[in-house]
Amino acid sequence: MMKKFPPIEKILEAYTAIADGHVKLENDQALVTSSNKAKTYTVTLSRQYLYFK
């Protein structure tokens, strides 16, 4: 559980990733590609928690 919010810079970075098309939603997961497209991260969504791989 998140005890405090991330720094505003991280929130703005996340919005930019979404706007630039680096986030792709699939079922209960989000695939997030790094800005240089070298890595892809999987974020598993659930009603209670977010799991990062």
Tab-separated table of C-alpha atoms in Angstrom:
chain	number	residue	atom	x	y	z
A	1	MET	CA	0.000	0.000	0.000
A	2	MET	CA	1.278	3.470	-0.883
A	3	LYS	CA	1.885	5.508	2.283
A	4	LYS	CA	2.637	8.762	0.478
A	5	PHE	CA	2.358	10.125	-3.016
A	6	PRO	CA	5.365	10.065	-5.348
A	7	PRO	CA	7.136	13.332	-6.184
A	8	ILE	CA	5.219	15.499	-8.679
A	9	GLU	CA	8.017	14.962	-11.227
A	10	LYS	CA	7.244	11.230	-11.334
A	11	ILE	CA	3.544	11.902	-11.904
A	12	LEU	CA	4.348	14.258	-14.784
A	13	GLU	CA	6.762	11.661	-16.189
A	14	ALA	CA	3.972	9.070	-16.126
A	15	TYR	CA	1.583	11.425	-17.957
A	16	THR	CA	4.256	12.041	-20.595
A	17	ALA	CA	4.780	8.289	-21.074
A	18	ILE	CA	1.045	7.844	-21.641
A	19	ALA	CA	0.859	10.808	-24.050
A	20	ASP	CA	3.902	9.581	-26.006
A	21	GLY	CA	2.398	6.115	-26.477
A	22	HIS	CA	4.795	4.251	-24.188
A	23	VAL	CA	1.932	2.617	-22.255
A	24	LYS	CA	-0.186	-0.149	-23.783
A	25	LEU	CA	-3.092	-1.656	-21.831
A	26	GLU	CA	-3.854	-5.368	-22.210
A	27	ASN	CA	-6.477	-7.041	-20.017
A	28	ASP	CA	-5.223	-6.649	-16.439
A	29	GLN	CA	-1.735	-5.454	-17.418
A	30	ALA	CA	-0.015	-2.352	-18.721
A	31	LEU	CA	3.103	-2.736	-20.860
A	32	VAL	CA	5.375	0.272	-20.387
A	33	THR	CA	8.216	0.828	-22.851
A	34	SER	CA	11.237	2.914	-21.864
A	35	SER	CA	11.796	6.175	-23.751
A	36	ASN	CA	14.676	4.680	-25.759
A	37	LYS	CA	12.597	1.505	-26.357
A	38	ALA	CA	15.357	-0.671	-24.870
A	39	LYS	CA	13.203	-2.135	-22.068
A	40	THR	CA	9.577	-3.049	-21.495
A	41	TYR	CA	8.062	-3.245	-18.031
A	42	THR	CA	4.887	-5.105	-17.103
A	43	VAL	CA	2.548	-3.584	-14.535
A	44	THR	CA	-0.122	-6.003	-13.321
A	45	LEU	CA	-3.294	-4.262	-12.235
A	46	SER	CA	-5.566	-5.515	-9.488
A	47	ARG	CA	-8.296	-3.967	-7.409
A	48	GLN	CA	-6.077	-3.818	-4.313
A	49	TYR	CA	-2.473	-3.554	-5.492
A	50	LEU	CA	-0.195	-2.780	-8.413
A	51	TYR	CA	2.518	-5.346	-9.141
A	52	PHE	CA	5.629	-4.304	-11.064
A	53	LYS	CA	7.837	-6.816	-12.908
